[in-house]
Short mmCIF file of C-alpha atoms in Angstrom, two decimals:
data_model
loop_
_atom_site.label_atom_id
_atom_site.label_comp_id
_atom_site.label_asym_id
_atom_site.label_seq_id
_atom_site.Cartn_x
_atom_site.Cartn_y
_atom_site.Cartn_z
CA PRO K 179 21.59 8.03 9.22
CA VAL K 180 21.74 6.17 5.93
CA LEU K 181 17.95 5.80 5.75
CA GLU K 182 15.45 8.25 7.20
CA CYS K 183 11.67 8.17 6.87
CA ARG K 184 9.83 11.46 7.07
CA ALA K 185 6.24 10.60 7.67
CA PRO K 186 3.44 13.11 7.17
CA ALA K 187 1.68 14.81 10.06
CA ALA K 188 -0.09 12.57 12.58
CA GLY K 189 -3.36 11.19 11.26
CA SER K 190 -2.36 11.70 7.63
CA SER K 191 -0.97 9.02 5.35
CA GLY K 192 -0.11 11.02 2.24
CA ASP K 193 3.08 12.79 1.10
CA ALA K 194 5.69 10.76 2.98
CA THR K 195 9.33 10.70 1.90
CA ILE K 196 12.24 8.35 2.41
CA GLU K 197 15.80 9.67 2.36
CA ALA K 198 18.66 7.31 1.55
CA ASN K 199 22.24 8.18 0.68
CA GLY K 200 21.40 11.82 0.06
CA ARG K 201 18.47 11.12 -2.26
CA THR K 202 14.80 11.69 -1.45
CA PHE K 203 12.08 9.33 -2.63
CA PRO K 204 8.43 10.43 -2.33
CA TYR K 205 5.66 7.96 -1.57
CA ASP K 206 1.93 8.51 -1.86
CA PHE K 207 1.30 6.47 1.29
CA VAL K 208 3.37 4.97 4.09
CA TYR K 209 1.66 2.90 6.77
CA ALA K 210 2.87 1.87 10.20
CA PRO K 211 3.05 -1.79 11.19
CA GLY K 212 -0.30 -2.98 12.46
CA THR K 213 -2.35 -0.75 10.14
CA ALA K 214 -5.63 -2.47 9.31
CA GLU K 215 -5.57 -4.07 5.88
CA GLU K 216 -9.05 -2.73 5.19
CA ARG K 217 -7.81 0.85 5.72
CA LEU K 218 -4.90 0.30 3.34
CA TYR K 219 -7.25 -1.11 0.69
CA ASP K 220 -9.89 1.61 1.10
CA GLU K 221 -7.38 4.48 0.96
CA CYS K 222 -4.92 3.21 -1.64
CA VAL K 223 -6.33 0.46 -3.79
CA ALA K 224 -10.07 1.01 -4.11
CA PRO K 225 -9.62 4.34 -5.99
CA LEU K 226 -7.21 2.60 -8.40
CA VAL K 227 -9.70 -0.21 -9.05
CA GLU K 228 -12.40 2.38 -9.78
CA GLY K 229 -10.02 4.08 -12.21
CA LEU K 230 -9.51 0.83 -14.12
CA PHE K 231 -13.14 0.99 -15.21
CA LYS K 232 -12.56 4.51 -16.50
CA GLY K 233 -9.69 3.37 -18.70
CA TYR K 234 -6.72 4.11 -16.45
CA ASN K 235 -3.83 1.74 -15.77
CA ALA K 236 -2.87 1.04 -12.16
CA THR K 237 -0.09 -0.67 -10.23
CA VAL K 238 0.03 -1.59 -6.56
CA LEU K 239 3.54 -2.19 -5.26
CA ALA K 240 4.24 -3.77 -1.88
CA TYR K 241 7.74 -2.87 -0.72
CA GLY K 242 9.43 -3.79 2.50
CA GLN K 243 11.79 -5.98 4.45
CA THR K 244 11.74 -9.74 3.99
CA GLY K 245 9.15 -11.27 6.31
CA SER K 246 7.24 -8.01 6.80
CA GLY K 247 3.96 -9.32 5.36
CA LYS K 248 3.94 -8.07 1.76
CA THR K 249 2.82 -11.35 0.20
CA TYR K 250 0.21 -11.90 2.92
CA THR K 251 -1.14 -8.36 2.45
CA MET K 252 -1.37 -8.79 -1.30
CA GLY K 253 -3.55 -11.87 -0.95
CA THR K 254 -2.15 -15.16 0.32
CA ALA K 255 -4.61 -14.98 3.21
CA TYR K 256 -7.41 -15.77 0.75
CA THR K 257 -9.70 -18.64 1.72
CA PRO K 258 -12.60 -19.52 -0.62
CA GLY K 259 -15.92 -18.75 1.05
CA ALA K 260 -14.38 -16.51 3.71
CA PRO K 261 -14.61 -12.70 3.73
CA PRO K 262 -12.00 -11.15 1.40
CA GLN K 263 -8.55 -10.72 2.90
CA GLY K 264 -5.65 -9.24 0.97
CA VAL K 265 -5.48 -6.61 -1.72
CA THR K 266 -6.06 -8.88 -4.72
CA PRO K 267 -9.06 -10.80 -3.32
CA ARG K 268 -10.67 -7.51 -2.22
CA ALA K 269 -10.16 -6.01 -5.69
CA MET K 270 -11.77 -9.07 -7.28
CA ALA K 271 -14.73 -9.20 -4.87
#
């Protein structure tokens, strides 16, 4: 296959790799469709936000197919007065 995803062991989200055209690309986390946004935030983003206050830089990159929900996940679900939804509104809460 041109593209092959090698996910970590069941129940783990770290150390996944993607192989494409003979090259391997490591990812810290890869989540299946339907993963709760709160889980993604708690496992990936919250530690980065904490690090900001210790002087570290951080970047959160949403990568995926068009229409897969990247923009929504990053924060377009935000509604003033509602519980935080999306990575950016959660980080700012």
